[in-house]
Amino acid sequence: MARLNPVRRAFALIARPIPSASAPARMTALVPSGRCVSRSALVRRATPLSPSSPIGSQPASPIGVQTTSLFPPFPDNVPTHPLIVVDYERIRAGHSVEIDRLWQAATTLGFWYLKNHGTDAAVDDMFAMGDAVMRLPLEEKMKYEQGDEGNSFGYKVAGANATNAAGARDTIEFLNIAQDDILPRLSSAAVTARYPPKTARYPPETARYPPNVDFAVVTSFVRRAREVNITLLRSLERRLGLRGGELEARHALGEPSASESRFTRNAVPHAPEDALKKGIGAHTDFGSLSFVHNRLGGLQVLSPGTNEWQYVKPLPGHAVCNVGDGLSILSGGILRSNVHRVIPPPPPQRHIPRTSLIFFTRPGRKVVLRALAEESNMIKAAMDGKRQKGEDVSAYEGTVTAGEWFTRRMRNQRIKNRKGPETWLASRGTEGRVETEIPDERTA
Ligand SMILES: O=C(O)CCC(=O)C(=O)O
Ligand SMILES: [Fe+2]
């Protein structure tokens, strides 16, 4: 620690040690029957861990919508991480076996498939709308660019962010729409008050997004996606030993937050070297829960215990959910915010532009990011355990708000703000391991 520069030291404090390949918890996963099987057996199987998965059952979608069944299939010869499948309807109904499954997923990999989430129609509409927005001329989209000050909402041009410490540029475009602009619609005065220094650059409400954003479509998606994430948070809250409402209160609608929907688009890589570039470099998500919809491969998780990048196979009717840093810190590290990235789809899907849709639920900007040890004996015990092992727990002790955490990470990943590798390190969250330990240059 003494040899690290100040920025690196700050982020090494929140670094998670790489688990050893022999750690039993990392080598097994719970299949729906509750049986534990070896990780390598699961990787070989590379299929969803649910006998009843509705593969291929998605109805035909309107032209322009990316539908998995219209694409060349995801290949079976690439390393793929099989995720636990969680049934949203059963979670909502309070089935304890299903909540066990959610808990198992959230505390081990921190990623899971979610089926029966009832969001497919709204998701299809968002894909169609997102495609139309991304087809606007670049100069039109640039009027809504998010800028370099740590704001996320609006458009992000491809190449604006670094993907590693060396300053390689990302290849992905985003359309990010604030939950606060949708649920409920704020008055112009409220938005102006919220963003005073940027009022001219980010005019209130709809004017900060391209004109062909359809707010009715966004509203149905965001309403549903928030409900899904809040329902999952409520289940996790109980398992964490928190009083009902403790987590939800930290994600309250009335509090300004960085919660947002994101539509992403990656152009097809033409030159061989483009196929090695990252859409999004190795990262952990900034907020609490991410609700991800994919048609094409390209999302990869860093498999715990192996340090190997493995694809998450897109499955029709299944969203991918994952825990972000905010929730990981609030839970005292009990819930895992796992490193992942986006690369070009594997052949034979590589010639198709990749789009994806995510809804991020993030804590209110004023929420102090600290382990809720006073509110839960389980979280207190987790923190005591860390202290007994001599781990540095300063990242859990509440020195920053969610707003500060988010802005720091956003600002320091922008290439325009880059001074050197230290800027990249300053953008890191709970994944803040020294760069060389994350095998970021290999594509598979
Ligand atoms: O596009 C995806 O599959 C995931 C995107 C992602 O990880 C992110 O936007 O944070
Ligand atoms: Fe992510």
CSV table of C-alpha atoms and ligand atoms in Angstrom, one decimal:
chain,number,residue,atom,x,y,z
A,1,MET,CA,0.0,0.0,0.0
A,2,ALA,CA,2.8,2.4,0.9
A,3,ARG,CA,4.2,2.2,-2.6
A,4,LEU,CA,1.0,3.3,-4.3
A,5,ASN,CA,0.4,6.9,-5.4
A,6,PRO,CA,-2.5,8.7,-3.6
A,7,VAL,CA,-5.2,8.0,-6.2
A,8,ARG,CA,-4.2,4.4,-6.5
A,9,ARG,CA,-4.1,4.1,-2.7
A,10,ALA,CA,-7.6,5.6,-2.4
A,11,PHE,CA,-9.0,3.0,-4.8
A,12,ALA,CA,-6.9,0.1,-3.5
A,13,LEU,CA,-8.7,0.7,-0.2
A,14,ILE,CA,-12.0,-0.5,-1.8
A,15,ALA,CA,-10.3,-3.2,-3.9
A,16,ARG,CA,-11.7,-6.7,-3.6
A,17,PRO,CA,-9.0,-9.3,-3.4
A,18,ILE,CA,-9.1,-11.7,-6.4
A,19,PRO,CA,-10.5,-14.9,-4.9
A,20,SER,CA,-8.3,-17.9,-5.2
A,21,ALA,CA,-9.3,-20.5,-7.8
A,22,SER,CA,-9.8,-23.0,-5.1
A,23,ALA,CA,-12.3,-20.9,-3.1
A,24,PRO,CA,-15.3,-23.3,-2.9
A,25,ALA,CA,-17.9,-20.6,-3.0
A,26,ARG,CA,-16.6,-19.5,-6.4
A,27,MET,CA,-16.4,-22.9,-7.9
A,28,THR,CA,-20.0,-23.9,-7.4
A,29,ALA,CA,-23.4,-22.5,-8.4
A,30,LEU,CA,-26.8,-23.4,-7.3
A,31,VAL,CA,-29.0,-24.9,-10.0
A,32,PRO,CA,-32.7,-24.5,-9.7
A,33,SER,CA,-33.1,-27.8,-7.9
A,34,GLY,CA,-30.9,-26.3,-5.2
A,35,ARG,CA,-28.1,-28.7,-6.0
A,36,CYS,CA,-24.5,-27.4,-6.2
A,37,VAL,CA,-22.6,-28.3,-9.4
A,38,SER,CA,-19.0,-27.5,-10.3
A,39,ARG,CA,-18.4,-24.3,-12.2
A,40,SER,CA,-16.6,-26.0,-15.0
A,41,ALA,CA,-19.6,-28.3,-15.5
A,42,LEU,CA,-21.8,-25.3,-15.7
A,43,VAL,CA,-19.5,-23.5,-18.2
A,44,ARG,CA,-19.5,-26.6,-20.4
A,45,ARG,CA,-23.3,-26.8,-20.3
A,46,ALA,CA,-23.5,-23.1,-21.2
A,47,THR,CA,-27.3,-23.1,-21.1
A,48,PRO,CA,-29.8,-21.4,-18.8
A,49,LEU,CA,-30.2,-23.1,-15.5
A,50,SER,CA,-33.9,-23.6,-16.0
A,51,PRO,CA,-35.6,-26.6,-17.5
A,52,SER,CA,-38.6,-24.4,-18.4
A,53,SER,CA,-36.9,-21.6,-20.3
A,54,PRO,CA,-39.1,-20.2,-23.0
A,55,ILE,CA,-36.2,-20.3,-25.6
A,56,GLY,CA,-37.5,-19.3,-29.1
A,57,SER,CA,-40.9,-18.5,-27.7
A,58,GLN,CA,-40.7,-14.8,-28.2
A,59,PRO,CA,-43.3,-13.6,-30.8
A,60,ALA,CA,-42.3,-11.9,-34.0
A,61,SER,CA,-41.4,-8.3,-33.6
A,62,PRO,CA,-41.9,-5.3,-35.8
A,63,ILE,CA,-39.3,-4.6,-38.5
A,64,GLY,CA,-36.3,-2.7,-37.0
A,65,VAL,CA,-36.5,-4.5,-33.6
A,66,GLN,CA,-33.6,-6.7,-32.8
A,67,THR,CA,-35.1,-10.1,-32.1
A,68,THR,CA,-32.8,-13.0,-31.2
A,69,SER,CA,-34.6,-15.5,-33.4
A,70,LEU,CA,-33.8,-13.4,-36.5
A,71,PHE,CA,-30.1,-13.5,-35.9
A,72,PRO,CA,-27.4,-16.1,-36.4
A,73,PRO,CA,-27.5,-18.1,-33.2
A,74,PHE,CA,-25.1,-17.3,-30.4
A,75,PRO,CA,-22.2,-19.8,-30.9
A,76,ASP,CA,-21.7,-22.7,-28.6
A,77,ASN,CA,-17.9,-22.7,-28.9
A,78,VAL,CA,-17.1,-19.6,-26.8
A,79,PRO,CA,-16.7,-19.5,-23.0
A,80,THR,CA,-20.1,-18.7,-21.6
A,81,HIS,CA,-21.1,-18.1,-18.0
A,82,PRO,CA,-24.4,-19.8,-17.1
A,83,LEU,CA,-26.4,-17.6,-14.8
A,84,ILE,CA,-28.9,-18.6,-12.2
A,85,VAL,CA,-32.5,-18.1,-13.5
A,86,VAL,CA,-34.8,-16.2,-11.2
A,87,ASP,CA,-38.6,-16.1,-11.9
A,88,TYR,CA,-39.8,-12.5,-11.3
A,89,GLU,CA,-43.5,-13.5,-10.8
A,90,ARG,CA,-42.5,-15.9,-8.1
A,91,ILE,CA,-40.3,-13.3,-6.4
A,92,ARG,CA,-43.2,-10.9,-6.5
A,93,ALA,CA,-45.5,-13.5,-4.9
A,94,GLY,CA,-42.9,-13.9,-2.1
A,95,HIS,CA,-41.9,-17.6,-2.8
A,96,SER,CA,-39.1,-18.3,-0.4
A,97,VAL,CA,-37.3,-20.8,-2.7
A,98,GLU,CA,-37.2,-18.3,-5.5
A,99,ILE,CA,-35.9,-15.6,-3.1
A,100,ASP,CA,-33.2,-18.1,-2.0
A,101,ARG,CA,-32.2,-18.3,-5.7
A,102,LEU,CA,-32.1,-14.5,-6.0
A,103,TRP,CA,-30.0,-14.3,-2.8
A,104,GLN,CA,-27.6,-17.0,-4.1
A,105,ALA,CA,-27.1,-15.2,-7.4
A,106,ALA,CA,-26.8,-11.7,-5.8
A,107,THR,CA,-24.2,-12.9,-3.2
A,108,THR,CA,-22.0,-15.0,-5.6
A,109,LEU,CA,-21.7,-13.7,-9.1
A,110,GLY,CA,-24.0,-10.7,-8.6
A,111,PHE,CA,-25.6,-11.5,-12.1
A,112,TRP,CA,-28.7,-13.5,-12.9
A,113,TYR,CA,-31.3,-14.1,-15.6
A,114,LEU,CA,-34.8,-12.8,-14.8
A,115,LYS,CA,-37.7,-14.4,-16.5
A,116,ASN,CA,-41.4,-13.6,-16.4
A,117,HIS,CA,-40.6,-9.9,-15.9
A,118,GLY,CA,-43.6,-8.8,-18.1
A,119,THR,CA,-41.6,-6.1,-19.8
A,120,ASP,CA,-41.1,-7.6,-23.3
A,121,ALA,CA,-43.5,-5.3,-25.2
A,122,ALA,CA,-42.1,-2.2,-23.6
A,123,VAL,CA,-38.6,-3.4,-24.3
A,124,ASP,CA,-39.4,-4.1,-28.0
A,125,ASP,CA,-40.8,-0.5,-28.3
A,126,MET,CA,-37.6,0.9,-26.7
A,127,PHE,CA,-35.4,-1.0,-29.1
A,128,ALA,CA,-37.4,0.3,-32.1
A,129,MET,CA,-37.3,3.9,-30.7
A,130,GLY,CA,-33.6,3.6,-29.8
A,131,ASP,CA,-32.7,2.5,-33.3
A,132,ALA,CA,-34.5,5.5,-34.8
A,133,VAL,CA,-32.7,7.9,-32.4
A,134,MET,CA,-29.3,6.4,-33.3
A,135,ARG,CA,-30.0,6.8,-37.0
A,136,LEU,CA,-30.1,10.6,-36.6
A,137,PRO,CA,-27.1,12.3,-38.2
A,138,LEU,CA,-24.2,12.6,-35.8
A,139,GLU,CA,-24.3,16.4,-35.7
A,140,GLU,CA,-27.9,16.2,-34.6
A,141,LYS,CA,-27.1,13.7,-31.8
A,142,MET,CA,-24.1,15.8,-30.7
A,143,LYS,CA,-26.5,18.7,-29.7
A,144,TYR,CA,-27.4,16.4,-26.8
A,145,GLU,CA,-24.0,15.1,-25.8
A,146,GLN,CA,-23.6,14.5,-22.1
A,147,GLY,CA,-20.5,16.6,-21.7
A,148,ASP,CA,-17.4,16.2,-19.5
A,149,GLU,CA,-18.7,17.5,-16.1
A,150,GLY,CA,-20.1,14.2,-14.8
A,151,ASN,CA,-23.6,14.5,-16.2
A,152,SER,CA,-24.9,11.2,-17.7
A,153,PHE,CA,-28.2,12.2,-19.2
A,154,GLY,CA,-28.5,12.8,-23.0
A,155,TYR,CA,-26.3,11.3,-25.7
A,156,LYS,CA,-22.8,9.9,-25.4
A,157,VAL,CA,-20.8,9.8,-28.5
A,158,ALA,CA,-18.6,6.7,-29.3
A,159,GLY,CA,-15.0,7.3,-28.2
A,160,ALA,CA,-15.8,9.8,-25.4
A,161,ASN,CA,-14.8,7.4,-22.6
A,162,ALA,CA,-11.6,5.5,-21.8
A,163,THR,CA,-11.8,1.7,-21.6
A,164,ASN,CA,-8.5,1.2,-19.8
A,165,ALA,CA,-5.6,2.9,-18.0
A,166,ALA,CA,-3.8,3.5,-21.3
A,167,GLY,CA,-6.6,5.6,-22.6
A,168,ALA,CA,-8.0,3.4,-25.3
A,169,ARG,CA,-11.3,4.9,-26.5
A,170,ASP,CA,-14.7,3.1,-26.2
A,171,THR,CA,-16.7,2.3,-29.4
A,172,ILE,CA,-20.3,2.6,-28.0
A,173,GLU,CA,-23.0,5.3,-28.3
A,174,PHE,CA,-25.6,5.8,-25.5
A,175,LEU,CA,-28.9,7.5,-25.2
A,176,ASN,CA,-29.4,8.0,-21.4
A,177,ILE,CA,-32.8,9.2,-20.2
A,178,ALA,CA,-33.2,10.3,-16.6
A,179,GLN,CA,-35.8,8.5,-14.5
A,180,ASP,CA,-36.5,12.0,-12.9
A,181,ASP,CA,-37.5,13.3,-16.3
A,182,ILE,CA,-40.1,10.5,-16.6
A,183,LEU,CA,-41.4,9.4,-13.2
A,184,PRO,CA,-43.1,11.7,-12.4
A,185,ARG,CA,-42.6,14.4,-15.1
A,186,LEU,CA,-41.1,17.3,-13.2
A,187,SER,CA,-42.1,20.8,-13.8
A,188,SER,CA,-39.6,22.8,-15.8
A,189,ALA,CA,-38.9,24.9,-12.7
A,190,ALA,CA,-37.9,21.8,-10.7
A,191,VAL,CA,-35.5,20.7,-13.4
A,192,THR,CA,-34.0,24.2,-13.8
A,193,ALA,CA,-33.5,24.3,-10.0
A,194,ARG,CA,-31.9,20.9,-10.0
A,195,TYR,CA,-29.3,21.8,-12.7
A,196,PRO,CA,-28.7,25.5,-12.1
A,197,PRO,CA,-25.2,25.9,-13.6
A,198,LYS,CA,-26.1,23.9,-16.7
A,199,THR,CA,-29.4,25.3,-17.4
A,200,ALA,CA,-28.3,26.7,-20.7
A,201,ARG,CA,-26.5,23.5,-21.8
A,202,TYR,CA,-29.1,21.1,-20.4
A,203,PRO,CA,-32.5,22.8,-20.9
A,204,PRO,CA,-35.4,21.4,-18.9
A,205,GLU,CA,-37.1,18.1,-19.6
A,206,THR,CA,-37.6,16.9,-23.1
A,207,ALA,CA,-35.4,19.5,-24.7
A,208,ARG,CA,-32.3,17.7,-23.4
A,209,TYR,CA,-33.1,14.7,-25.6
A,210,PRO,CA,-33.3,14.3,-29.4
A,211,PRO,CA,-36.7,15.3,-30.8
A,212,ASN,CA,-37.7,11.7,-31.9
A,213,VAL,CA,-37.5,10.3,-28.4
A,214,ASP,CA,-41.0,9.0,-27.7
A,215,PHE,CA,-41.7,9.8,-24.1
A,216,ALA,CA,-44.8,7.6,-23.9
A,217,VAL,CA,-42.6,4.6,-24.9
A,218,VAL,CA,-39.9,5.6,-22.4
A,219,THR,CA,-42.5,6.1,-19.7
A,220,SER,CA,-44.0,2.6,-20.0
A,221,PHE,CA,-40.6,1.0,-20.0
A,222,VAL,CA,-39.3,3.1,-17.0
A,223,ARG,CA,-42.4,2.5,-14.9
A,224,ARG,CA,-42.2,-1.2,-15.4
A,225,ALA,CA,-38.4,-1.4,-15.0
A,226,ARG,CA,-38.4,0.6,-11.8
A,227,GLU,CA,-41.1,-1.7,-10.4
A,228,VAL,CA,-39.0,-4.8,-11.2
A,229,ASN,CA,-35.9,-3.3,-9.6
A,230,ILE,CA,-37.7,-2.1,-6.5
A,231,THR,CA,-39.4,-5.5,-6.1
A,232,LEU,CA,-36.0,-7.2,-6.2
A,233,LEU,CA,-34.6,-4.6,-3.7
A,234,ARG,CA,-37.4,-5.4,-1.3
A,235,SER,CA,-36.6,-9.1,-1.4
A,236,LEU,CA,-32.9,-8.5,-0.9
A,237,GLU,CA,-33.7,-6.1,1.9
A,238,ARG,CA,-35.4,-8.7,3.9
A,239,ARG,CA,-32.7,-11.3,3.4
A,240,LEU,CA,-30.1,-8.7,4.5
A,241,GLY,CA,-32.0,-8.4,7.8
A,242,LEU,CA,-33.0,-4.8,7.1
A,243,ARG,CA,-36.4,-3.3,8.2
A,244,GLY,CA,-39.0,-3.1,5.4
A,245,GLY,CA,-38.4,0.0,3.3
A,246,GLU,CA,-34.8,0.7,4.4
A,247,LEU,CA,-33.4,0.1,0.8
A,248,GLU,CA,-36.4,1.5,-1.0
A,249,ALA,CA,-36.1,4.7,1.0
A,250,ARG,CA,-32.6,5.2,-0.3
A,251,HIS,CA,-34.0,4.9,-3.9
A,252,ALA,CA,-37.2,7.0,-3.3
A,253,LEU,CA,-38.8,8.6,-6.3
A,254,GLY,CA,-39.0,12.0,-4.7
A,255,GLU,CA,-35.2,12.2,-4.3
A,256,PRO,CA,-33.2,13.3,-7.3
A,257,SER,CA,-31.0,10.4,-8.5
A,258,ALA,CA,-28.9,9.3,-11.4
A,259,SER,CA,-31.3,6.5,-12.2
A,260,GLU,CA,-31.7,6.2,-15.9
A,261,SER,CA,-32.7,4.1,-18.9
A,262,ARG,CA,-29.9,3.6,-21.5
A,263,PHE,CA,-30.0,2.5,-25.1
A,264,THR,CA,-26.6,1.5,-26.5
A,265,ARG,CA,-25.4,1.0,-30.0
A,266,ASN,CA,-22.1,-0.4,-31.3
A,267,ALA,CA,-21.1,-0.2,-35.0
A,268,VAL,CA,-19.9,-3.4,-36.7
A,269,PRO,CA,-16.1,-3.7,-36.4
A,270,HIS,CA,-14.7,-3.7,-39.9
A,271,ALA,CA,-10.9,-3.7,-39.5
A,272,PRO,CA,-9.5,-6.7,-37.6
A,273,GLU,CA,-8.1,-4.4,-35.0
A,274,ASP,CA,-11.6,-2.9,-34.4
A,275,ALA,CA,-12.8,-6.3,-33.3
A,276,LEU,CA,-10.4,-6.0,-30.3
A,277,LYS,CA,-11.7,-2.7,-29.2
A,278,LYS,CA,-14.0,-2.5,-26.2
A,279,GLY,CA,-17.6,-1.2,-26.4
A,280,ILE,CA,-17.3,-0.6,-22.6
A,281,GLY,CA,-14.1,-1.5,-20.7
A,282,ALA,CA,-13.9,-3.6,-17.6
A,283,HIS,CA,-16.2,-2.0,-15.0
A,284,THR,CA,-18.6,-2.4,-12.2
A,285,ASP,CA,-21.9,-0.6,-12.4
A,286,PHE,CA,-22.2,2.7,-10.4
A,287,GLY,CA,-25.6,2.3,-8.9
A,288,SER,CA,-27.7,-0.4,-7.2
A,289,LEU,CA,-29.4,-2.7,-9.7
A,290,SER,CA,-29.2,-2.9,-13.5
A,291,PHE,CA,-31.9,-4.5,-15.6
A,292,VAL,CA,-30.3,-5.4,-19.0
A,293,HIS,CA,-31.9,-6.5,-22.3
A,294,ASN,CA,-29.7,-8.1,-25.0
A,295,ARG,CA,-30.3,-9.6,-28.4
A,296,LEU,CA,-26.7,-10.2,-29.4
A,297,GLY,CA,-23.7,-11.5,-27.5
A,298,GLY,CA,-21.0,-9.1,-26.4
A,299,LEU,CA,-21.6,-8.7,-22.7
A,300,GLN,CA,-18.9,-10.6,-20.7
A,301,VAL,CA,-18.4,-11.2,-17.0
A,302,LEU,CA,-15.0,-11.6,-15.4
A,303,SER,CA,-15.6,-15.1,-13.9
A,304,PRO,CA,-14.8,-15.0,-10.2
A,305,GLY,CA,-12.0,-17.3,-9.2
A,306,THR,CA,-10.7,-17.8,-12.7
A,307,ASN,CA,-10.0,-14.3,-14.0
A,308,GLU,CA,-11.4,-15.5,-17.3
A,309,TRP,CA,-13.8,-13.4,-19.4
A,310,GLN,CA,-17.0,-15.3,-20.2
A,311,TYR,CA,-19.9,-14.3,-22.4
A,312,VAL,CA,-23.4,-13.9,-21.0
A,313,LYS,CA,-25.6,-15.6,-23.6
A,314,PRO,CA,-28.7,-13.6,-24.6
A,315,LEU,CA,-31.8,-15.6,-24.0
A,316,PRO,CA,-35.2,-14.6,-25.4
A,317,GLY,CA,-37.6,-13.5,-22.7
A,318,HIS,CA,-34.8,-13.4,-20.1
A,319,ALA,CA,-33.4,-10.1,-18.9
A,320,VAL,CA,-30.0,-10.0,-17.2
A,321,CYS,CA,-29.8,-8.3,-13.8
A,322,ASN,CA,-26.8,-7.3,-11.8
A,323,VAL,CA,-25.8,-5.7,-8.6
A,324,GLY,CA,-23.9,-2.4,-8.8
A,325,ASP,CA,-21.4,-0.7,-6.4
A,326,GLY,CA,-24.1,1.4,-4.5
A,327,LEU,CA,-26.0,-1.7,-3.3
A,328,SER,CA,-22.8,-3.6,-2.7
A,329,ILE,CA,-21.5,-0.9,-0.4
A,330,LEU,CA,-24.9,-0.5,1.4
A,331,SER,CA,-24.9,-4.3,2.0
A,332,GLY,CA,-21.4,-4.2,3.5
A,333,GLY,CA,-20.1,-6.2,0.5
A,334,ILE,CA,-22.6,-9.1,1.1
A,335,LEU,CA,-24.0,-8.4,-2.4
A,336,ARG,CA,-21.5,-8.6,-5.2
A,337,SER,CA,-20.9,-6.0,-7.8
A,338,ASN,CA,-19.0,-8.0,-10.4
A,339,VAL,CA,-16.7,-6.8,-13.1
A,340,HIS,CA,-18.0,-7.0,-16.7
A,341,ARG,CA,-17.5,-5.4,-20.1
A,342,VAL,CA,-18.9,-5.1,-23.6
A,343,ILE,CA,-17.0,-6.3,-26.7
A,344,PRO,CA,-18.1,-7.0,-30.3
A,345,PRO,CA,-20.5,-10.0,-30.6
A,346,PRO,CA,-18.8,-13.3,-31.2
A,347,PRO,CA,-18.8,-14.6,-34.8
A,348,PRO,CA,-21.3,-15.4,-36.4
A,349,GLN,CA,-23.1,-12.4,-34.9
A,350,ARG,CA,-20.3,-9.9,-35.5
A,351,HIS,CA,-21.6,-8.4,-38.7
A,352,ILE,CA,-24.7,-7.1,-37.0
A,353,PRO,CA,-24.7,-3.7,-35.2
A,354,ARG,CA,-25.2,-4.5,-31.5
A,355,THR,CA,-27.8,-2.6,-29.5
A,356,SER,CA,-28.8,-3.1,-25.9
A,357,LEU,CA,-31.2,-1.6,-23.3
A,358,ILE,CA,-30.6,-1.1,-19.6
A,359,PHE,CA,-32.5,0.4,-16.7
A,360,PHE,CA,-30.2,1.5,-13.9
A,361,THR,CA,-31.7,2.0,-10.4
A,362,ARG,CA,-29.3,4.2,-8.4
A,363,PRO,CA,-29.4,5.5,-4.9
A,364,GLY,CA,-30.7,9.1,-4.4
A,365,ARG,CA,-27.9,11.6,-4.9
A,366,LYS,CA,-27.8,12.6,-1.2
A,367,VAL,CA,-27.7,9.1,0.1
A,368,VAL,CA,-24.4,8.5,1.9
A,369,LEU,CA,-22.8,5.3,0.6
A,370,ARG,CA,-22.1,3.3,3.8
A,371,ALA,CA,-22.6,-0.2,5.0
A,372,LEU,CA,-26.0,-0.3,6.8
A,373,ALA,CA,-24.4,-1.9,9.9
A,374,GLU,CA,-26.5,0.0,12.4
A,375,GLU,CA,-29.6,-1.1,10.6
A,376,SER,CA,-28.8,-4.8,10.2
A,377,ASN,CA,-27.1,-7.4,12.4
A,378,MET,CA,-26.1,-9.4,9.4
A,379,ILE,CA,-24.4,-6.4,7.7
A,380,LYS,CA,-22.8,-5.5,11.1
A,381,ALA,CA,-21.4,-9.1,11.3
A,382,ALA,CA,-20.1,-8.9,7.7
A,383,MET,CA,-18.3,-5.7,8.6
A,384,ASP,CA,-16.9,-7.1,11.8
A,385,GLY,CA,-15.7,-10.1,9.8
A,386,LYS,CA,-13.8,-7.8,7.4
A,387,ARG,CA,-12.2,-5.9,10.3
A,388,GLN,CA,-11.2,-9.2,12.0
A,389,LYS,CA,-9.5,-10.3,8.8
A,390,GLY,CA,-7.6,-7.0,8.7
A,391,GLU,CA,-9.4,-5.8,5.5
A,392,ASP,CA,-9.6,-2.1,4.9
A,393,VAL,CA,-13.2,-1.1,5.4
A,394,SER,CA,-12.9,2.7,4.7
A,395,ALA,CA,-15.0,2.4,1.5
A,396,TYR,CA,-17.9,1.2,3.6
A,397,GLU,CA,-17.7,3.9,6.2
A,398,GLY,CA,-19.6,6.6,4.5
A,399,THR,CA,-17.3,9.3,3.2
A,400,VAL,CA,-19.1,10.0,0.0
A,401,THR,CA,-22.7,10.4,-1.3
A,402,ALA,CA,-24.1,8.5,-4.2
A,403,GLY,CA,-24.1,11.7,-6.2
A,404,GLU,CA,-20.4,12.3,-5.5
A,405,TRP,CA,-19.5,8.7,-6.3
A,406,PHE,CA,-21.4,8.9,-9.6
A,407,THR,CA,-20.0,12.2,-10.7
A,408,ARG,CA,-16.4,11.2,-9.9
A,409,ARG,CA,-16.7,8.0,-11.9
A,410,MET,CA,-18.4,9.7,-14.9
A,411,ARG,CA,-15.9,12.6,-15.1
A,412,ASN,CA,-12.8,10.6,-14.8
A,413,GLN,CA,-13.7,8.1,-17.6
A,414,ARG,CA,-14.2,11.0,-20.1
A,415,ILE,CA,-11.2,11.1,-22.5
A,416,LYS,CA,-11.3,14.9,-22.5
A,417,ASN,CA,-10.5,14.9,-18.7
A,418,ARG,CA,-7.7,12.4,-19.1
A,419,LYS,CA,-4.3,13.4,-17.8
A,420,GLY,CA,-2.8,9.9,-17.6
A,421,PRO,CA,-3.4,6.5,-16.1
A,422,GLU,CA,-4.3,8.2,-12.8
A,423,THR,CA,-7.5,9.6,-14.3
A,424,TRP,CA,-8.6,6.1,-15.2
A,425,LEU,CA,-7.8,4.9,-11.7
A,426,ALA,CA,-9.8,7.8,-10.3
A,427,SER,CA,-12.8,6.6,-12.3
A,428,ARG,CA,-12.8,3.1,-10.6
A,429,GLY,CA,-15.4,1.8,-8.1
A,430,THR,CA,-15.4,-1.4,-6.2
A,431,GLU,CA,-13.5,-3.0,-9.1
A,432,GLY,CA,-10.5,-0.8,-8.3
A,433,ARG,CA,-7.9,-3.5,-8.6
A,434,VAL,CA,-4.6,-2.6,-10.2
A,435,GLU,CA,-5.1,-2.6,-14.0
A,436,THR,CA,-2.7,-5.4,-14.8
A,437,GLU,CA,-4.7,-7.8,-12.7
A,438,ILE,CA,-7.8,-7.4,-15.0
A,439,PRO,CA,-7.2,-9.3,-18.2
A,440,ASP,CA,-8.7,-6.5,-20.3
A,441,GLU,CA,-6.9,-6.9,-23.6
A,442,ARG,CA,-8.1,-10.4,-24.5
A,443,THR,CA,-11.4,-10.7,-26.2
A,444,ALA,CA,-12.5,-14.1,-25.0
B,1,LIG,O1,-24.8,-3.7,-23.2
B,1,LIG,C1,-24.8,-4.5,-22.3
B,1,LIG,O2,-25.0,-5.7,-22.4
B,1,LIG,C2,-24.3,-4.1,-20.9
B,1,LIG,C3,-24.0,-2.6,-20.8
B,1,LIG,C4,-23.3,-2.2,-19.5
B,1,LIG,O3,-22.6,-3.0,-18.9
B,1,LIG,C5,-23.5,-0.8,-19.0
B,1,LIG,O4,-24.0,0.0,-19.7
B,1,LIG,O5,-23.0,-0.6,-17.8
B,2,FE,FE,-22.3,-2.3,-16.8
